[in-house]
C-alpha cells in the first residue's frame, strides 16, 4: 500500500488575498487538449485546468489529487484509487468512469499522444495504441463511481509519476461528446483543476480564472492568470522589468544574464532542471544521417564546453550522454570520444567524413531546424561553424515553436534542435522516447530491437542496482550508435516577481498556480 501525505494548505490560505498574474509563457499553444499537447508552454496551462488522480505540491513532489488515497497490490500490478467527492466546473460529479475514459482515450491512435508509451504497462495498452485492439479492452475497471482499478502487466516504479501528468487526468466525457474537437475552447471547456479557461485570443493571450467548483477552491488565492506567447527572451525580460509580467518562463538571454544577476537578484530563479538540450538526427534510409560514420563525425567536432561556457554561461553542464545526470537514478555511460583530445577528435572526424564520401571538395549540405530564441540561433551558428572544417555546409531554418515541433513530429527535417524536459523523473522518460513507439523514435526513425528490449526490461526491474545497470546498457547502446547529438544538461532560468510566494524551483520545473500567494 502507498499513500502520500496531504497538503496543509488551509493555514497558508487563511491570510491570502485574491490577486492576478501575467505570465510570459514562451510560445503559442498548438492545443489545450491535455492529451494532445507536447510542449511545456502548453502543459503549464493544462496543469492549471485539469487535476490528475495524483498531482504536484509546490515543490514538485507528488501528492493526492482527485484521488484522496490509493493502494498498490502486494505484487505491484494493481493500483486501486479512491476518488474524492469532486465536481467538474459545470457542477457535474467527477467519477471513476471519467478517469477510465481518459486512460482509454490517451491510448487511441487518433489522439496521437506524445507520451503514450508511458502507459504501456497497463494491460492491453500497447495493442490499443497501435490499433490492434479496442479501447474498451484496456485493463481498467470501475467497481463504483468512486473507485478505479488499474491492472499492469508488470510492476512499474514510475507509474504514479505518469498518472500525475495532465494527459492522464480524468476527462469530462460529457463535454467532449457534446463539443467534439472544440471542447477546449472558452465557453465549451469543462475543467477539474483550480482554474477554468475564460479567454483564448490566438497569438495574443490566454486567460484562466479561478474555478469555484475545484475541490480545494477555498485554498486558492489566485483569481486569474494571463499567459502571453512571448518567444523572445529579450522581450520577456523587458516586459518583466516594467512590471507588465509577473513571471517569465522565456529564460533570460545569455547576453543579459550577468546583468540580470546584478540587477534582478531577488527575481532571478536559477535552479536544477531534468532536461536535455540535443540535436535530433533524421535516421531514415536515404537521409544523409542514416550513415553512422557521419553521425559520429558530427558529434566529434562539437566543442560543447564552448557552448555552455562562452555562449550561455548560465551553469549548463556539457553532455556526451542523453539522460541528464541530475535525473533520479540516472544511468552511466557516455560517448566513446568524451575523454579524447580535441585534435584527435577532429582527425577522426575528418577520416570518417572522407570514408563516407564527404569533405571540403564534396561538401555535405544539411538543414538545421531550430525554434525562435536568440540563444538557439547562437548555438546553431556555432555548431555550423564547428562542422565547417569537415566540409559540412549548414542551412539554418527558423520557425516558431508550434511549427518547429510539428515539423519534427512529421519527420520533415535533417537535424533539429530539441529540448526534452522530463515529464517523469526517471531515466525511462528519456530512453523510452527512443524505444519502440516512443516520440523520438517516431520522429527520428530510430529503431533497434536490442535497445528496445533493454529499455523494456528496465521498466519491470525493481532492484535498483540491477535496473541501473540495464539502463546504462541501454543508454550506452544509443550513444554508441550516435543516434543523436547531446549538447548539455539544462538549468532552469526564470524570472518571478518578489511579491509572489508559493513558487519553488524544482528539478521537474513544475509550478502549480494554485499555490501562488501575494505577499502583503
XYZ file of C-alpha atoms in Angstrom:
520
model
C 0.000 0.000 0.000
C 1.205 3.502 -0.677
C -0.313 6.758 0.433
C 1.232 10.150 0.075
C 0.756 12.891 2.610
C -1.777 15.629 2.072
C -1.175 19.360 1.997
C -1.530 21.748 4.903
C -2.923 24.482 2.709
C -5.575 25.804 4.984
C -3.211 27.704 7.252
C -1.366 29.141 4.296
C -4.509 30.363 2.614
C -6.221 31.811 5.608
C -4.463 35.167 5.191
C -4.172 35.018 1.392
C -5.532 37.884 -0.700
C -7.090 37.436 -4.141
C -4.893 38.705 -6.988
C -3.942 38.062 -10.620
C -0.683 37.427 -12.507
C 0.650 37.922 -16.035
C 2.946 35.217 -17.382
C 5.396 35.315 -20.298
C 4.816 31.732 -21.374
C 7.303 31.307 -24.222
C 5.139 30.193 -27.139
C 1.629 29.926 -28.530
C -0.024 26.596 -27.630
C -0.996 24.426 -30.548
C -3.812 22.972 -28.422
C -5.108 22.875 -24.860
C -6.369 19.322 -25.149
C -4.228 17.827 -22.365
C -3.800 14.589 -24.304
C -2.570 16.332 -27.465
C -0.032 18.752 -26.015
C 3.714 18.198 -26.352
C 5.373 21.359 -25.030
C 5.860 22.715 -21.520
C 4.332 26.042 -22.626
C 1.124 24.045 -23.146
C 1.242 21.858 -20.031
C 1.756 24.890 -17.789
C -1.796 25.839 -18.781
C -3.409 22.394 -18.911
C -1.976 21.613 -15.482
C -3.992 24.541 -14.117
C -7.151 23.324 -15.846
C -7.086 19.571 -15.210
C -6.364 17.803 -11.936
C -4.897 14.295 -12.033
C -5.638 11.448 -9.678
C -2.157 12.249 -8.420
C -0.849 15.799 -8.609
C 2.040 18.045 -7.613
C 2.884 20.023 -4.498
C 4.583 23.401 -4.844
C 7.997 21.739 -4.620
C 7.173 19.290 -7.437
C 6.649 16.253 -5.202
C 3.609 14.019 -5.710
C 0.508 14.443 -3.549
C -3.089 13.186 -3.761
C -5.187 14.939 -6.384
C -8.668 13.813 -7.412
C -7.842 10.532 -5.686
C -7.748 11.100 -1.953
C -5.906 7.798 -1.444
C -4.840 4.619 -3.199
C -3.467 1.141 -2.604
C -0.960 -0.906 -4.580
C -1.286 -4.697 -4.511
C 1.483 -6.808 -2.998
C 2.678 -7.901 -6.450
C 2.803 -4.262 -7.629
C 0.458 -4.937 -10.553
C -2.882 -3.498 -9.382
C -3.482 0.110 -8.363
C -6.770 0.952 -6.642
C -7.675 4.656 -6.496
C -10.404 6.099 -4.298
C -11.730 9.343 -5.779
C -12.770 12.192 -3.520
C -16.132 13.941 -3.894
C -15.382 16.498 -6.597
C -17.121 18.309 -9.438
C -16.358 19.448 -12.940
C -16.538 23.197 -13.452
C -20.117 22.781 -14.748
C -21.178 21.148 -11.499
C -21.347 17.567 -12.790
C -19.729 14.963 -10.488
C -16.252 13.645 -11.372
C -16.447 9.867 -11.433
C -14.175 6.874 -11.768
C -15.618 6.356 -15.250
C -14.239 9.796 -16.230
C -10.806 8.549 -15.157
C -11.177 5.304 -17.121
C -12.424 7.252 -20.155
C -9.286 9.408 -20.114
C -6.904 6.444 -19.914
C -8.658 4.714 -22.813
C -8.666 7.925 -24.874
C -4.984 8.744 -24.310
C -4.085 5.449 -25.985
C -6.322 5.855 -29.024
C -4.178 6.067 -32.193
C -6.211 9.056 -33.414
C -5.249 11.072 -30.331
C -1.532 10.502 -31.114
C -0.466 11.250 -27.569
C 3.184 12.299 -27.331
C 3.930 10.060 -24.341
C 1.550 7.167 -24.951
C 4.240 4.573 -24.287
C 4.391 5.729 -20.648
C 1.059 3.938 -20.225
C 2.095 0.703 -21.923
C 2.459 -1.032 -18.523
C -1.372 -1.073 -18.342
C -2.799 -4.371 -19.547
C -3.705 -4.102 -23.231
C -2.362 -0.554 -23.649
C 0.142 -1.118 -26.425
C -2.267 -3.126 -28.556
C -4.772 -0.272 -28.332
C -2.180 2.360 -29.166
C -1.017 0.554 -32.303
C -4.579 -0.067 -33.445
C -4.713 -3.785 -32.750
C -7.378 -3.679 -30.019
C -10.358 -1.589 -28.984
C -10.005 0.995 -26.171
C -12.606 -0.897 -24.180
C -10.117 -3.752 -23.749
C -7.799 -1.652 -21.551
C -7.030 -3.164 -18.151
C -9.065 -0.723 -16.070
C -12.291 -1.251 -14.159
C -14.690 0.933 -12.139
C -16.387 -1.094 -9.387
C -18.283 2.036 -8.331
C -18.376 5.755 -9.051
C -15.513 6.485 -6.668
C -13.198 3.533 -7.313
C -10.804 2.940 -10.211
C -8.671 -0.194 -10.546
C -5.750 -0.217 -12.985
C -4.118 -3.540 -13.852
C -0.498 -3.595 -15.019
C 1.412 -6.284 -16.846
C 4.366 -5.803 -14.506
C 5.366 -3.646 -11.511
C 6.424 -0.204 -12.717
C 8.439 2.048 -10.457
C 7.425 5.330 -12.104
C 3.743 4.622 -12.767
C 2.393 7.136 -10.233
C 4.512 9.843 -11.865
C 2.929 9.023 -15.224
C -0.532 9.402 -13.681
C 0.373 12.868 -12.386
C 0.697 14.166 -15.935
C -2.328 16.080 -17.174
C -2.643 13.770 -20.168
C -3.685 11.044 -17.688
C -6.083 13.269 -15.756
C -9.795 12.348 -15.785
C -11.625 13.992 -18.678
C -15.237 15.181 -18.999
C -16.668 12.659 -21.436
C -19.974 14.523 -21.467
C -18.323 17.766 -22.617
C -16.144 16.087 -25.232
C -19.089 14.225 -26.673
C -21.103 17.455 -26.828
C -18.461 19.735 -28.368
C -16.168 17.329 -30.241
C -12.836 18.834 -31.280
C -13.992 22.226 -29.993
C -14.268 21.114 -26.377
C -11.098 23.023 -25.364
C -12.397 26.422 -26.362
C -13.628 29.150 -23.991
C -17.251 28.527 -23.099
C -17.027 24.838 -24.013
C -14.203 23.628 -21.779
C -15.171 21.827 -18.605
C -12.275 21.591 -16.182
C -11.450 19.807 -12.937
C -8.460 21.874 -11.829
C -8.111 25.057 -9.846
C -8.889 27.192 -12.916
C -11.176 27.380 -15.925
C -10.469 28.682 -19.427
C -12.141 32.067 -19.854
C -10.417 33.568 -22.921
C -8.120 32.497 -25.756
C -7.047 35.026 -28.345
C -4.536 33.194 -30.600
C -1.078 34.803 -30.682
C -2.264 37.332 -28.074
C -3.237 35.826 -24.712
C -4.914 33.016 -22.821
C -6.800 33.842 -19.627
C -7.730 31.365 -16.932
C -9.910 32.170 -13.917
C -10.401 30.536 -10.543
C -12.738 27.534 -10.635
C -15.267 27.773 -7.785
C -16.074 24.057 -8.204
C -12.455 22.944 -7.594
C -12.314 20.590 -4.622
C -9.798 22.842 -2.826
C -11.043 26.198 -4.124
C -11.031 27.628 -0.621
C -7.246 27.288 -0.572
C -6.597 29.029 -3.898
C -5.713 32.719 -3.623
C -5.032 33.431 -7.297
C -8.106 34.795 -9.075
C -6.801 34.993 -12.633
C -3.699 34.270 -14.712
C -2.995 35.561 -18.215
C -0.492 33.727 -20.403
C 1.285 35.649 -23.166
C 3.022 33.763 -26.021
C 6.337 35.624 -25.864
C 9.018 33.656 -27.704
C 11.720 36.273 -27.467
C 13.576 36.140 -24.157
C 14.732 39.740 -24.503
C 11.165 40.977 -24.887
C 10.061 38.899 -21.913
C 12.873 40.371 -19.816
C 11.956 43.923 -20.797
C 8.274 43.409 -20.037
C 9.179 41.843 -16.698
C 11.363 44.854 -15.830
C 8.479 47.232 -16.463
C 6.188 45.202 -14.213
C 3.958 44.117 -17.088
C 4.865 40.461 -16.434
C 4.950 38.784 -13.025
C 6.555 35.520 -14.199
C 8.745 34.949 -17.265
C 9.338 31.398 -18.455
C 11.166 32.514 -21.604
C 14.529 32.274 -19.812
C 16.955 35.216 -19.874
C 19.120 35.898 -22.924
C 22.679 34.744 -22.267
C 23.857 38.223 -23.252
C 21.790 39.730 -20.379
C 22.343 37.025 -17.783
C 25.113 38.787 -15.846
C 23.058 41.987 -15.869
C 20.050 40.067 -14.544
C 22.140 38.568 -11.749
C 23.283 42.031 -10.725
C 20.011 43.907 -11.108
C 17.223 41.346 -10.635
C 18.798 39.148 -7.999
C 15.588 38.914 -5.968
C 13.589 37.803 -9.041
C 16.043 35.593 -10.951
C 15.413 31.923 -10.205
C 18.188 29.608 -11.431
C 17.701 26.000 -10.448
C 18.148 22.382 -11.420
C 16.121 21.075 -14.338
C 15.774 17.497 -15.503
C 16.084 18.264 -19.182
C 18.445 17.702 -22.096
C 19.318 20.008 -24.982
C 20.274 17.975 -28.024
C 20.150 17.830 -31.785
C 17.889 15.160 -33.189
C 19.036 13.375 -36.359
C 16.706 12.085 -39.042
C 17.901 8.497 -39.375
C 15.613 7.242 -42.092
C 17.011 5.434 -45.113
C 18.069 7.895 -47.794
C 18.801 10.659 -45.281
C 22.452 11.784 -45.023
C 22.458 10.986 -41.320
C 21.413 7.400 -41.898
C 25.206 6.875 -42.159
C 26.587 6.201 -38.673
C 30.034 7.493 -39.733
C 28.585 10.922 -40.438
C 26.707 10.987 -37.126
C 29.877 10.136 -35.216
C 31.879 12.771 -37.109
C 29.340 15.495 -36.343
C 29.428 14.564 -32.655
C 33.224 14.528 -32.567
C 33.543 18.043 -33.984
C 31.308 19.850 -31.487
C 33.024 21.698 -28.637
C 30.292 21.533 -26.036
C 32.268 23.464 -23.421
C 32.370 26.462 -25.755
C 28.567 26.441 -25.969
C 27.955 26.137 -22.229
C 30.867 28.294 -21.061
C 31.284 31.016 -23.670
C 27.877 31.281 -25.374
C 25.475 30.561 -22.498
C 27.358 30.874 -19.217
C 24.348 30.075 -17.033
C 25.566 26.863 -15.391
C 24.578 24.287 -18.002
C 26.614 21.046 -17.985
C 28.140 19.953 -21.322
C 26.956 16.425 -22.073
C 28.097 13.459 -24.091
C 25.170 11.454 -22.758
C 21.386 11.598 -23.238
C 19.850 11.156 -19.773
C 20.629 14.260 -17.681
C 22.931 13.423 -14.797
C 20.504 15.081 -12.390
C 17.723 12.600 -13.184
C 16.746 10.340 -10.285
C 18.589 7.015 -10.669
C 20.462 8.381 -13.699
C 22.347 5.698 -15.633
C 26.026 5.872 -16.530
C 27.532 5.859 -19.989
C 28.898 8.468 -22.361
C 30.084 8.764 -25.935
C 33.381 6.977 -26.523
C 35.304 10.109 -27.520
C 34.407 12.038 -24.368
C 37.949 11.955 -22.980
C 39.824 12.299 -26.291
C 41.857 15.460 -27.003
C 40.075 17.778 -29.440
C 42.736 17.455 -32.134
C 42.434 13.672 -32.092
C 38.648 14.006 -32.317
C 38.877 16.269 -35.348
C 41.360 13.952 -37.056
C 38.995 11.020 -36.639
C 36.019 13.141 -37.714
C 37.731 14.053 -40.999
C 38.622 10.403 -41.594
C 35.027 9.340 -41.050
C 33.645 12.035 -43.357
C 36.137 11.089 -46.058
C 35.168 7.435 -45.753
C 31.530 8.482 -46.124
C 32.352 10.429 -49.283
C 32.366 13.961 -47.882
C 34.960 16.688 -47.436
C 35.695 20.272 -48.445
C 35.641 19.275 -52.127
C 32.452 17.266 -51.745
C 30.506 19.085 -49.047
C 27.654 17.585 -47.088
C 24.771 20.006 -47.210
C 22.452 19.861 -44.191
C 19.486 21.808 -42.912
C 19.391 22.546 -39.184
C 15.983 23.491 -37.768
C 15.595 25.476 -34.557
C 12.718 27.274 -32.871
C 12.698 31.007 -32.249
C 15.020 32.055 -29.459
C 18.158 34.144 -29.612
C 20.264 31.537 -27.831
C 19.028 28.687 -30.043
C 20.251 30.689 -33.028
C 23.620 31.396 -31.405
C 24.127 27.709 -30.696
C 23.100 26.696 -34.214
C 25.512 29.218 -35.748
C 28.321 27.967 -33.509
C 27.690 24.293 -34.292
C 27.565 25.035 -38.024
C 30.960 26.750 -37.710
C 32.360 23.741 -35.843
C 31.172 21.424 -38.611
C 32.509 23.569 -41.441
C 36.110 22.190 -41.326
C 34.612 18.760 -42.036
C 33.119 20.027 -45.274
C 29.603 20.442 -43.879
C 27.530 23.328 -45.196
C 24.553 24.136 -42.972
C 21.376 26.000 -43.885
C 19.598 27.265 -40.749
C 15.795 27.020 -40.664
C 13.977 29.038 -38.001
C 10.300 28.728 -37.043
C 8.106 29.378 -34.026
C 7.781 26.573 -31.504
C 4.486 25.021 -32.596
C 5.596 24.823 -36.237
C 9.063 23.602 -35.266
C 7.828 20.694 -33.201
C 5.143 19.782 -35.710
C 7.879 19.579 -38.353
C 9.855 17.248 -36.114
C 6.875 15.025 -35.393
C 6.292 14.698 -39.132
C 9.934 13.710 -39.706
C 10.476 16.604 -42.122
C 13.972 17.606 -41.048
C 17.599 16.524 -41.260
C 18.967 17.939 -37.998
C 16.658 19.602 -35.478
C 17.205 21.330 -32.170
C 15.272 19.622 -29.361
C 14.791 20.367 -25.676
C 13.464 17.348 -23.809
C 12.070 18.194 -20.380
C 11.289 15.263 -18.111
C 7.645 14.545 -17.502
C 8.563 11.839 -15.001
C 11.776 11.978 -13.001
C 13.089 8.655 -14.249
C 15.554 7.623 -16.982
C 12.717 5.864 -18.803
C 11.285 9.224 -19.812
C 14.353 9.893 -21.960
C 15.400 6.406 -23.029
C 11.800 5.351 -23.649
C 11.395 8.178 -26.150
C 13.881 6.458 -28.479
C 12.422 2.977 -27.864
C 9.646 1.272 -29.789
C 6.713 3.705 -30.316
C 8.465 6.476 -28.364
C 8.089 10.053 -29.569
C 11.761 10.466 -30.563
C 11.756 7.082 -32.272
C 8.757 8.073 -34.381
C 10.221 11.471 -35.230
C 13.775 10.365 -35.992
C 13.090 6.933 -37.450
C 15.407 5.252 -34.925
C 14.816 1.521 -34.475
C 16.979 -1.015 -32.633
C 15.381 -4.184 -31.311
C 18.130 -4.824 -28.759
C 17.839 -1.276 -27.426
C 14.054 -1.670 -27.213
C 14.481 -4.893 -25.240
C 16.862 -3.284 -22.746
C 14.503 -0.354 -22.135
C 11.524 -2.686 -21.770
C 13.458 -4.881 -19.333
C 14.351 -1.862 -17.182
C 10.682 -1.000 -16.713
C 9.869 -4.139 -14.784
C 13.126 -4.381 -12.852
C 12.592 -3.306 -9.243
C 16.078 -3.969 -7.855
C 17.718 -0.501 -8.091
C 21.249 -1.703 -8.852
C 20.142 -4.210 -11.495
C 17.834 -1.653 -13.062
C 20.558 0.966 -13.265
C 22.903 -1.491 -14.985
C 20.231 -2.258 -17.542
C 19.529 1.429 -18.121
C 23.248 2.097 -18.516
C 23.488 -0.656 -21.116
C 20.576 0.875 -22.987
C 21.958 4.397 -22.904
C 25.424 3.221 -23.992
C 23.926 1.370 -26.954
C 22.077 4.514 -28.058
C 25.240 6.601 -27.665
C 27.454 4.084 -29.455
C 25.058 4.381 -32.378
C 25.380 8.202 -32.322
C 21.628 8.340 -32.771
C 21.580 11.964 -31.572
C 23.934 14.776 -30.682
C 23.661 15.720 -26.993
C 24.843 19.211 -26.105
C 24.123 19.947 -22.446
C 22.068 19.290 -19.335
C 19.747 22.223 -18.726
C 19.317 24.518 -15.781
C 16.076 26.440 -15.346
C 16.324 30.234 -15.645
C 13.111 32.068 -14.813
C 12.011 35.442 -13.503
C 9.449 35.530 -10.689
C 8.187 38.694 -9.057
C 9.432 39.012 -5.457
C 5.842 39.813 -4.458
C 4.862 36.171 -5.105
C 5.102 33.297 -2.634
C 4.451 29.640 -3.364
C 6.690 29.369 -6.436
C 9.577 26.941 -5.866
C 12.424 25.868 -8.139
C 12.442 22.105 -8.602
C 14.074 19.605 -10.991
C 10.788 18.893 -12.794
C 10.119 22.610 -13.371
C 6.556 22.136 -12.142
C 4.957 25.236 -10.619
C 1.209 24.793 -9.978
C -0.529 28.156 -9.903
C -2.898 27.032 -7.171
C -0.169 27.571 -4.568
C 0.698 31.156 -5.517
C 0.096 33.849 -2.956
C 0.826 37.538 -2.870
C 2.931 38.986 -0.089
C 1.469 41.769 1.988
